[in-house]
PDB file of C-alpha atoms in Angstrom:
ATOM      1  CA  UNK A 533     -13.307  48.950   2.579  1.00 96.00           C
ATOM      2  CA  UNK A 534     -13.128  47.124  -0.525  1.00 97.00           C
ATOM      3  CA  UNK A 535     -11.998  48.883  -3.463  1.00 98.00           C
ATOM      4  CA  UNK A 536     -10.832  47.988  -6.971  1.00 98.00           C
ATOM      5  CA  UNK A 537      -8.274  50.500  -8.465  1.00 98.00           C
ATOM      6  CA  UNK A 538      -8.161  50.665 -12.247  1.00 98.00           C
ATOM      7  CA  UNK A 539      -4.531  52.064 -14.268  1.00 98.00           C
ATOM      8  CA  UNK A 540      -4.886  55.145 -16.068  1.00 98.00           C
ATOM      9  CA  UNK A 541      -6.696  55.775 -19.876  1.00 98.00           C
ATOM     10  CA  UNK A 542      -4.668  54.414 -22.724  1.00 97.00           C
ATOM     11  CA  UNK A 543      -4.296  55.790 -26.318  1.00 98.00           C
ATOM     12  CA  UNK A 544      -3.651  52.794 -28.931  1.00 98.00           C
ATOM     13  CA  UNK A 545      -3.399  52.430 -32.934  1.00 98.00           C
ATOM     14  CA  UNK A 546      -4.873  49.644 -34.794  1.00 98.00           C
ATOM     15  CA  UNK A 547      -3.691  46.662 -34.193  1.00 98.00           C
ATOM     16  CA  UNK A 548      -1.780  47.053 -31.007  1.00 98.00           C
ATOM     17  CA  UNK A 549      -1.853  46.061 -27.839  1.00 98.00           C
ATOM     18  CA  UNK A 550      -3.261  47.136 -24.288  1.00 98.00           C
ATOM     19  CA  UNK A 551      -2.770  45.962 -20.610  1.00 98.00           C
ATOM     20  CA  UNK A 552      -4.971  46.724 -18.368  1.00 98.00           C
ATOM     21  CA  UNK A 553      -4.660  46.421 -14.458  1.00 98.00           C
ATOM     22  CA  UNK A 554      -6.847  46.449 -11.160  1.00 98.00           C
ATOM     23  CA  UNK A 555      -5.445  46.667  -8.148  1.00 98.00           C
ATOM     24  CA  UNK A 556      -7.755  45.468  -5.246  1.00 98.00           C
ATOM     25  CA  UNK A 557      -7.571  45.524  -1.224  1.00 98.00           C
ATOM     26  CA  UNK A 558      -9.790  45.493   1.390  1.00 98.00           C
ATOM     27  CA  UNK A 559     -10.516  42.049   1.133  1.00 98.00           C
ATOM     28  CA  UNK A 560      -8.812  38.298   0.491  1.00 98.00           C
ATOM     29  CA  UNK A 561      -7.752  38.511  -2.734  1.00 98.00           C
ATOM     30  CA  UNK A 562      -8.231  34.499  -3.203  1.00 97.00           C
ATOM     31  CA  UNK A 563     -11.806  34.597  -2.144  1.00 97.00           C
ATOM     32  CA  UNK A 564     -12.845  36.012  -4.990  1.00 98.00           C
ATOM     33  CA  UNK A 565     -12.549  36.053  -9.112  1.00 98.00           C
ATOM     34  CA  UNK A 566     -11.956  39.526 -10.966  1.00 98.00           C
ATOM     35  CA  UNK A 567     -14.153  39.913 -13.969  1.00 98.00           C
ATOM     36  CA  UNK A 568     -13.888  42.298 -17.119  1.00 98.00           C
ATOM     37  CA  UNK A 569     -16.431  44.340 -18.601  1.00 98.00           C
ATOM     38  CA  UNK A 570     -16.357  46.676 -21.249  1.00 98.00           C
ATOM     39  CA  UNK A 571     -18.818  49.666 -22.387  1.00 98.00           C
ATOM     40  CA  UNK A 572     -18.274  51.553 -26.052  1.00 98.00           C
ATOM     41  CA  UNK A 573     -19.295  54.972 -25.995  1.00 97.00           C
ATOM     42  CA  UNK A 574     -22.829  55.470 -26.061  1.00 96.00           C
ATOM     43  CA  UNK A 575     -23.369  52.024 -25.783  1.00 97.00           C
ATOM     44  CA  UNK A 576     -24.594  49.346 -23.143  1.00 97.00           C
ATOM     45  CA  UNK A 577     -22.423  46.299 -20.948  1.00 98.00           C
ATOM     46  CA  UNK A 578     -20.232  43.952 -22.439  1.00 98.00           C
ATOM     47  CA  UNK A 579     -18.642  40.752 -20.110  1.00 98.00           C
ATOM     48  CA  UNK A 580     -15.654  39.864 -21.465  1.00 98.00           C
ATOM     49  CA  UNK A 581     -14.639  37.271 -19.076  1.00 98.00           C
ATOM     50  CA  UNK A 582     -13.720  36.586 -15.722  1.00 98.00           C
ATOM     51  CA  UNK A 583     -10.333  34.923 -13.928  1.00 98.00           C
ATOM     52  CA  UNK A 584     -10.383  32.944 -10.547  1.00 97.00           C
ATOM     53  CA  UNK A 585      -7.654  34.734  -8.290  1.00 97.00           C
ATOM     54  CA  UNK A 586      -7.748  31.245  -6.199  1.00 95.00           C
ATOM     55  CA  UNK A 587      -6.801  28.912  -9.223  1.00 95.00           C
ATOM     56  CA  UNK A 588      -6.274  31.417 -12.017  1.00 95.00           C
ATOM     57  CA  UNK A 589      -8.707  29.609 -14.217  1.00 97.00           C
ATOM     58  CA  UNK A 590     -10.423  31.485 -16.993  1.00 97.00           C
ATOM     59  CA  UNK A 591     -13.703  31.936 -18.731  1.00 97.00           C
ATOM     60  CA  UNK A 592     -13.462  34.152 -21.760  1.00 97.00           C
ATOM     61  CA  UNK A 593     -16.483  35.172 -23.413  1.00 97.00           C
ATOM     62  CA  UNK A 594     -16.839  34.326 -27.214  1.00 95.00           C
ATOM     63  CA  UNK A 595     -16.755  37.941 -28.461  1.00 95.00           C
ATOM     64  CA  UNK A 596     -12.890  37.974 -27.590  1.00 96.00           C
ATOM     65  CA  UNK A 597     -11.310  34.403 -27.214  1.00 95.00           C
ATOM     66  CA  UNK A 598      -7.821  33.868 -28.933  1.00 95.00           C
ATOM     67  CA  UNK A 599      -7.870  37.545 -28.604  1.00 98.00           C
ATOM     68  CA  UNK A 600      -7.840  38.267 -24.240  1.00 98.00           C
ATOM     69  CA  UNK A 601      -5.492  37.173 -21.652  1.00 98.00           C
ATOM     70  CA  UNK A 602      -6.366  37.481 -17.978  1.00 98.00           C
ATOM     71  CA  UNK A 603      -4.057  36.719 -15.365  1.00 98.00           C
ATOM     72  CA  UNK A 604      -3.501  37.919 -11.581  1.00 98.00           C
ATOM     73  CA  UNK A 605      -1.146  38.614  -9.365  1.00 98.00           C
ATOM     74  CA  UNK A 606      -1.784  37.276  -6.019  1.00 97.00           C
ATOM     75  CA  UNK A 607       1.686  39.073  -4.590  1.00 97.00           C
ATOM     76  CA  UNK A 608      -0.106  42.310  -5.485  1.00 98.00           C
ATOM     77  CA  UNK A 609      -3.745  41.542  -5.349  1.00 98.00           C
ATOM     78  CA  UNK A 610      -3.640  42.736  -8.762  1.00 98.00           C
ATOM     79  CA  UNK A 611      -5.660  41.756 -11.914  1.00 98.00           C
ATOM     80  CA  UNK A 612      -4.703  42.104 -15.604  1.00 98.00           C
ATOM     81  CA  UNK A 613      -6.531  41.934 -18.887  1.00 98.00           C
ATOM     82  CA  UNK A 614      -4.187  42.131 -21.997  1.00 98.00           C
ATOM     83  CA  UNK A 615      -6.273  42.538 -25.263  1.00 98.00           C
ATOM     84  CA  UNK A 616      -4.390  42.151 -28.583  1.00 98.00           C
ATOM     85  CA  UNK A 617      -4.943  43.409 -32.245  1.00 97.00           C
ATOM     86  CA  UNK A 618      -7.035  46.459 -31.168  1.00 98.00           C
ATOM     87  CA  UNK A 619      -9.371  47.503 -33.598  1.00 97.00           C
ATOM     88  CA  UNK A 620     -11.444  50.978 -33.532  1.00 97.00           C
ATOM     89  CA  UNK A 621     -14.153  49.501 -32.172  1.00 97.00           C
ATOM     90  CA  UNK A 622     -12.183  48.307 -29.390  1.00 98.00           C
ATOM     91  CA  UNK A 623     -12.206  52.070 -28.289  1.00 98.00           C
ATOM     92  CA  UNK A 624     -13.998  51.704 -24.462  1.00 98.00           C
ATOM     93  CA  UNK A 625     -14.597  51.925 -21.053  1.00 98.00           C
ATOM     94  CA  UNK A 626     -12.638  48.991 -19.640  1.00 98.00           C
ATOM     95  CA  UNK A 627     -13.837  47.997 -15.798  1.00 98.00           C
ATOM     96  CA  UNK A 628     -12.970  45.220 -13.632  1.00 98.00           C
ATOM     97  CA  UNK A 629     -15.224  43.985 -10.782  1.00 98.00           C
ATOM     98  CA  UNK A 630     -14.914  41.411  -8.086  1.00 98.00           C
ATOM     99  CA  UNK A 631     -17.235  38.629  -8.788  1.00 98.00           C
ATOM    100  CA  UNK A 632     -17.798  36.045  -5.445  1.00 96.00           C
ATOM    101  CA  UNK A 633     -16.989  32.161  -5.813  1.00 90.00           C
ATOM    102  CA  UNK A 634     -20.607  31.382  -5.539  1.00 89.00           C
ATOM    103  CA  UNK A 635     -21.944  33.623  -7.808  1.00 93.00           C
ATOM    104  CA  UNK A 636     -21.652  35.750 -10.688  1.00 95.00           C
ATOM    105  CA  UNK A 637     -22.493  39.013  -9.971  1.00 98.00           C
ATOM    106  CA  UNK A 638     -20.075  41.371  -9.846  1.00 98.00           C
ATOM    107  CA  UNK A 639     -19.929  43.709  -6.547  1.00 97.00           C
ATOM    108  CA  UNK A 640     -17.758  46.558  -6.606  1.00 98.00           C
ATOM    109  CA  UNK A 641     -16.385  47.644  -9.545  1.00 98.00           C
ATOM    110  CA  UNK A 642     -13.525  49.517 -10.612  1.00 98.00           C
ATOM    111  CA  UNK A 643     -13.685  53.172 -11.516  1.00 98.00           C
ATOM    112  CA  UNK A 644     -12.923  51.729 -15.177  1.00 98.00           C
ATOM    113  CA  UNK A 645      -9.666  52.716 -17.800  1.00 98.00           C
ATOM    114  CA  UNK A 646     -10.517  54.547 -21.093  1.00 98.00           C
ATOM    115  CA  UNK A 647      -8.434  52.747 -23.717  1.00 98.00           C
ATOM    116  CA  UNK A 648      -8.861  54.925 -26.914  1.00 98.00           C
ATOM    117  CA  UNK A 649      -8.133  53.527 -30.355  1.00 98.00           C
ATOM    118  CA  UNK A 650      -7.205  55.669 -33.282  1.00 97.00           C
ATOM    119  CA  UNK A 651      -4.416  55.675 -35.942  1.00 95.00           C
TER     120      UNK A 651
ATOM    121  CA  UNK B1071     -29.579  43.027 -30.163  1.00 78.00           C
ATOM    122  CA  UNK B1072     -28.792  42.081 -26.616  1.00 90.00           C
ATOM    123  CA  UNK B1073     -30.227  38.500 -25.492  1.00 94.00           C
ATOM    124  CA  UNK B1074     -31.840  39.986 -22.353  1.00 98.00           C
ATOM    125  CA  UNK B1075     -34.443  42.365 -23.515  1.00 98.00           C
ATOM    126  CA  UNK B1076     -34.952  45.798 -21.658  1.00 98.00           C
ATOM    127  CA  UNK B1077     -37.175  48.980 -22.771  1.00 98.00           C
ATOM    128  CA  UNK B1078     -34.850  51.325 -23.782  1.00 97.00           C
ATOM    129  CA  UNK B1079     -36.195  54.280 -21.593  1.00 98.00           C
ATOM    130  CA  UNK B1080     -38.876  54.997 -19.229  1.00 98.00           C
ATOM    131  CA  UNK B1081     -39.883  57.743 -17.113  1.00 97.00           C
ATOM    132  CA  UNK B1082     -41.978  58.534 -13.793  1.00 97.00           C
ATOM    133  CA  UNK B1083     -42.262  61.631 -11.714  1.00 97.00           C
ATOM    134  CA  UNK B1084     -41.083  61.673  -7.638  1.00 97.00           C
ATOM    135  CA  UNK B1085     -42.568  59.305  -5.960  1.00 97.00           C
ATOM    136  CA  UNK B1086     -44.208  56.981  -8.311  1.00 97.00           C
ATOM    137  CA  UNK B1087     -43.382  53.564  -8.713  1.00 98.00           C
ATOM    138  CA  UNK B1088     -41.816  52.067 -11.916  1.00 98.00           C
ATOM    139  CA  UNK B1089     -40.794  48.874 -12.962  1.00 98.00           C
ATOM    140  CA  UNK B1090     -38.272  47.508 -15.587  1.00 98.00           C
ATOM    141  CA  UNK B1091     -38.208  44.500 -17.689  1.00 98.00           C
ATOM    142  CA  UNK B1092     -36.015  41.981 -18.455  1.00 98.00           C
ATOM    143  CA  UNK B1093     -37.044  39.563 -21.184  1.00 98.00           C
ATOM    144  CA  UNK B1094     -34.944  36.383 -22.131  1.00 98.00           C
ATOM    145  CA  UNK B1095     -35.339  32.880 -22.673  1.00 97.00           C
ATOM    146  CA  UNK B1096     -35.134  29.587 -21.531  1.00 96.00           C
ATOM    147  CA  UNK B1097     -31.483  29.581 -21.791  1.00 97.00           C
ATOM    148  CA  UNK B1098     -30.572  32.521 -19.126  1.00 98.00           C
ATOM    149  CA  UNK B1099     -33.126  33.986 -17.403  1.00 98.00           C
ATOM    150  CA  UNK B1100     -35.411  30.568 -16.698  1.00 98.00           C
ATOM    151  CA  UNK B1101     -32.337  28.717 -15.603  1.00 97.00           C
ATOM    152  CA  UNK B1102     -29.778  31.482 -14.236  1.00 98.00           C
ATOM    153  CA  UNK B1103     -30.613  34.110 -11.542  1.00 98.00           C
ATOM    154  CA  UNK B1104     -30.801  37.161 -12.469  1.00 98.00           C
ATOM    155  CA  UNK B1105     -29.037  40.413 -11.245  1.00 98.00           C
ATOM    156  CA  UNK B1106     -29.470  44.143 -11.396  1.00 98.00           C
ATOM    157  CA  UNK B1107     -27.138  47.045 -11.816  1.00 98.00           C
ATOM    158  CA  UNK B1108     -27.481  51.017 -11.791  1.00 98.00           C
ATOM    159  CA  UNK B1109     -25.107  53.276 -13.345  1.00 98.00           C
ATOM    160  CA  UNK B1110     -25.707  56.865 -12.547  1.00 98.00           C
ATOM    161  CA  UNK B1111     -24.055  59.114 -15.559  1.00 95.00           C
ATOM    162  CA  UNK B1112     -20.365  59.193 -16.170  1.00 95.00           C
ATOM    163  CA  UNK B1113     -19.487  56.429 -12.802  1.00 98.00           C
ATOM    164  CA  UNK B1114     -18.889  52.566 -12.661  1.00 98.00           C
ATOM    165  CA  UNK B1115     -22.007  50.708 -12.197  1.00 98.00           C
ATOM    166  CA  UNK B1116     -22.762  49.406  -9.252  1.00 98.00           C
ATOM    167  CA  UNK B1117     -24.684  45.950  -7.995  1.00 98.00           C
ATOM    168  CA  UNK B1118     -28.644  46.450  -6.777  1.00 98.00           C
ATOM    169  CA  UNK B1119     -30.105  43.430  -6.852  1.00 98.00           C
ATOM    170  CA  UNK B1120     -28.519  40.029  -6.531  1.00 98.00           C
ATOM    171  CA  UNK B1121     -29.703  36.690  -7.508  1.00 98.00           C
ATOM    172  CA  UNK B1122     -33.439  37.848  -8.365  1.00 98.00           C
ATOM    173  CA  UNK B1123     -34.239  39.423  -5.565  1.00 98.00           C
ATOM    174  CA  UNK B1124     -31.674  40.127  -2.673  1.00 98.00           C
ATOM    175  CA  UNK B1125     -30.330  43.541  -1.763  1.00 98.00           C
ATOM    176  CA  UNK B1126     -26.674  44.515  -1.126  1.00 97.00           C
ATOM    177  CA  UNK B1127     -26.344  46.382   2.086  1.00 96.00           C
ATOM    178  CA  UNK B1128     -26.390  50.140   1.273  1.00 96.00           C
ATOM    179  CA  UNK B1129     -29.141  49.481  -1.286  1.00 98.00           C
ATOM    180  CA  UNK B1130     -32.052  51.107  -0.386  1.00 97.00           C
ATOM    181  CA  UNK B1131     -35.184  48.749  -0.027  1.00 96.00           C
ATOM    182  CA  UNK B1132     -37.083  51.006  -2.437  1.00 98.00           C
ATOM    183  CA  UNK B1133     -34.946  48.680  -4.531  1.00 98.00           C
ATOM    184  CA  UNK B1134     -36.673  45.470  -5.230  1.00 98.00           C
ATOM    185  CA  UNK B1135     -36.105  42.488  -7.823  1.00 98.00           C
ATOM    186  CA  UNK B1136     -38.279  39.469  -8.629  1.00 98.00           C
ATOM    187  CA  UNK B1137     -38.477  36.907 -11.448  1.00 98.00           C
ATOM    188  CA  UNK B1138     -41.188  34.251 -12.847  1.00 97.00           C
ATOM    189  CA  UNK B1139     -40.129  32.175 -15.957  1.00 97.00           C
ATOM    190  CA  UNK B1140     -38.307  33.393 -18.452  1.00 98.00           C
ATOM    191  CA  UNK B1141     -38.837  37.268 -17.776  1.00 98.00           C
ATOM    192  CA  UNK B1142     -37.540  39.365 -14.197  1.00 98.00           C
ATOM    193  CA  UNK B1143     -38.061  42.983 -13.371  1.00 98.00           C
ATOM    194  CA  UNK B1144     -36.852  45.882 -11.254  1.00 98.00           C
ATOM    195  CA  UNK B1145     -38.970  48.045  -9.430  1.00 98.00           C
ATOM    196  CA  UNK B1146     -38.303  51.225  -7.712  1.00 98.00           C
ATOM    197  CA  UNK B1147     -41.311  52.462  -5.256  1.00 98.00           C
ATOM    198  CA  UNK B1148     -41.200  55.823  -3.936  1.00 97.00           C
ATOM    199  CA  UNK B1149     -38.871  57.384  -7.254  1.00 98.00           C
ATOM    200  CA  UNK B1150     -36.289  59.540  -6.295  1.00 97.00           C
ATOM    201  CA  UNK B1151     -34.380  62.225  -8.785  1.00 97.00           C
ATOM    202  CA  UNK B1152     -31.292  60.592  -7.733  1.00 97.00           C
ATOM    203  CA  UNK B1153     -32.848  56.862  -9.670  1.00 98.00           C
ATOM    204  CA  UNK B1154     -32.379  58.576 -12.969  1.00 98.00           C
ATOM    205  CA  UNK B1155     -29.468  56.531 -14.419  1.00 98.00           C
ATOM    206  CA  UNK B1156     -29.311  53.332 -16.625  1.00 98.00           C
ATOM    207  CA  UNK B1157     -29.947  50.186 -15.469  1.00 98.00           C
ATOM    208  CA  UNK B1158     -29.011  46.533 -16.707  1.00 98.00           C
ATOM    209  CA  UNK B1159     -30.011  43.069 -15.796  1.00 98.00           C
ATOM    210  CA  UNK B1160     -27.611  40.588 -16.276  1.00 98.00           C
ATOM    211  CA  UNK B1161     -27.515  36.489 -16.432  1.00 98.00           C
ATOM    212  CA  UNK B1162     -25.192  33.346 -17.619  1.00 98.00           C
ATOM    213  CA  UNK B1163     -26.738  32.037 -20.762  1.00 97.00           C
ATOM    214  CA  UNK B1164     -26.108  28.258 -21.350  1.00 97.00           C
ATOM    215  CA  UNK B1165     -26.339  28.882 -25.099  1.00 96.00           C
ATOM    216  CA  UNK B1166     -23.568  31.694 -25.594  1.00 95.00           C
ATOM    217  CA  UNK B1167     -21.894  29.966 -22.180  1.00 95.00           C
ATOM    218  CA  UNK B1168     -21.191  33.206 -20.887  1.00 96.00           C
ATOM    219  CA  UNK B1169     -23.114  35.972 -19.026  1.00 98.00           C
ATOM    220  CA  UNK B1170     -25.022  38.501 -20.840  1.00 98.00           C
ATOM    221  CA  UNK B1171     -26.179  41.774 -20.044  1.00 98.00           C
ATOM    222  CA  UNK B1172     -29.639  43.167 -20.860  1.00 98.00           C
ATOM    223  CA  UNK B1173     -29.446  46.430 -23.750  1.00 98.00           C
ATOM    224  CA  UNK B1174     -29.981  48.590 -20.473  1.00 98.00           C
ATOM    225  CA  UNK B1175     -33.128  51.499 -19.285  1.00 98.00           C
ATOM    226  CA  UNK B1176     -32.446  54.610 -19.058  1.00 98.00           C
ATOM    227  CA  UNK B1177     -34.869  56.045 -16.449  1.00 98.00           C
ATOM    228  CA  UNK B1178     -35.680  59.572 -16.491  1.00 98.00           C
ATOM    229  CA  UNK B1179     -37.368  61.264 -13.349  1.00 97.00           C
ATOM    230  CA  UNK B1180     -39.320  63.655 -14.670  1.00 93.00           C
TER     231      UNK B1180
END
């Protein structure tokens, strides 16, 4: 079955970095694009962006541009999401989520990555 | 303020049938389908309703999406306890260019 595997919850201070990976199978990894979505505590859905696995082209949404990097690893079937100068507010549920080439829905997610930022 | 406009709770009792808005504008929602997503408390969401109305497999057909203009809704016939959980709606928005989420119900059986 298809299943998107998320790394473990991160602890970060201001300013800081975090990586953040997926790790997918059941399915062709190139068929699809891996998108990122964030939730704050308490707090509703954010889209962040999304990266084709096929071409590795990016959409970024305007929230976080200059400040997100997504890439894949097509060796691994793996999906990153590197976000830089972490701020508090940054502090999140971080899930990825397989998002088809003709649409933009996203269908399944991961089981999401607690990143935690605090000085 | 979310783009995509959603009551933030409602309520019905087993059995009953309740529906959820999704207000937006003619920059997502009247151009861009819309989808649907349920995310029982402390898991991942997970899809319901694709492109305005169409049902992943798995997803029971008490389940049902529809949209007219610039506004879509959710309904769920035949409420369950198991339906309490928030739900989103979610489009692109030409305006933003990129996809937004509505604020999200949280639906309380009762």
């Amino acid at each position: 079955q298809v299943q998107l595997m998320q790394s473990g919850p991160e602890v970060r201070k201001p300013g800081a970095s975090m990586k953040v990976s997926c790790r997918t199978s059941g399915y062709a990894f190139t068929d699809y694009a891996i998108a990122w979505v964030r939730q704050a505590p308490g707090q509703g859905l954010e889209w962040m962006g999304w990266i084709s696995a096929y071409n590795g082209n990016t959409d970024y949404g305007q929230n976080f541009r200059g400040r997100v990097t997504m890439t894949t690893d097509t060796s691994t079937s793996t999906g990153y999401m590197e976000l830089r100068s972490l701020r508090s507010d940054d502090t999140a549920m971080y899930y990825c989520a397989r998002v088809p080439r003709n649409g933009n829905w996203f269908d399944p997610w991961g089981q999401g990555t607690l990143v935690t930022v605090s000085s | 303020q979310s783009v995509l406009a959603q009551p933030p709770s409602t309520s019905g009792t087993p059995g009953q049938r309740v529906t959820i808005s999704c207000s937006g504008s003619g920059s997502n929602i009247a151009e861009w389908p819309v989808h649907w997503y349920q995310q029982l408390p402390g898991t991942a969401p997970k899809l319901l309703i694709y492109t305005n109305n169409q049902r992943p497999s798995g997803v029971p057909d008490r389940f049902s999406g529809s949209k007219s203009g610039t506004s879509a809704s959710l309904a769920i016939s035949g409420l369950q306890s198991e339906d309490e959980a928030d739900y989103y709606c979610a489009a692109w928005d030409d305006s933003l260019n990129g996809l937004v989420f509505g604020g999200g119900t949280r639906l309380t059986v009762l």
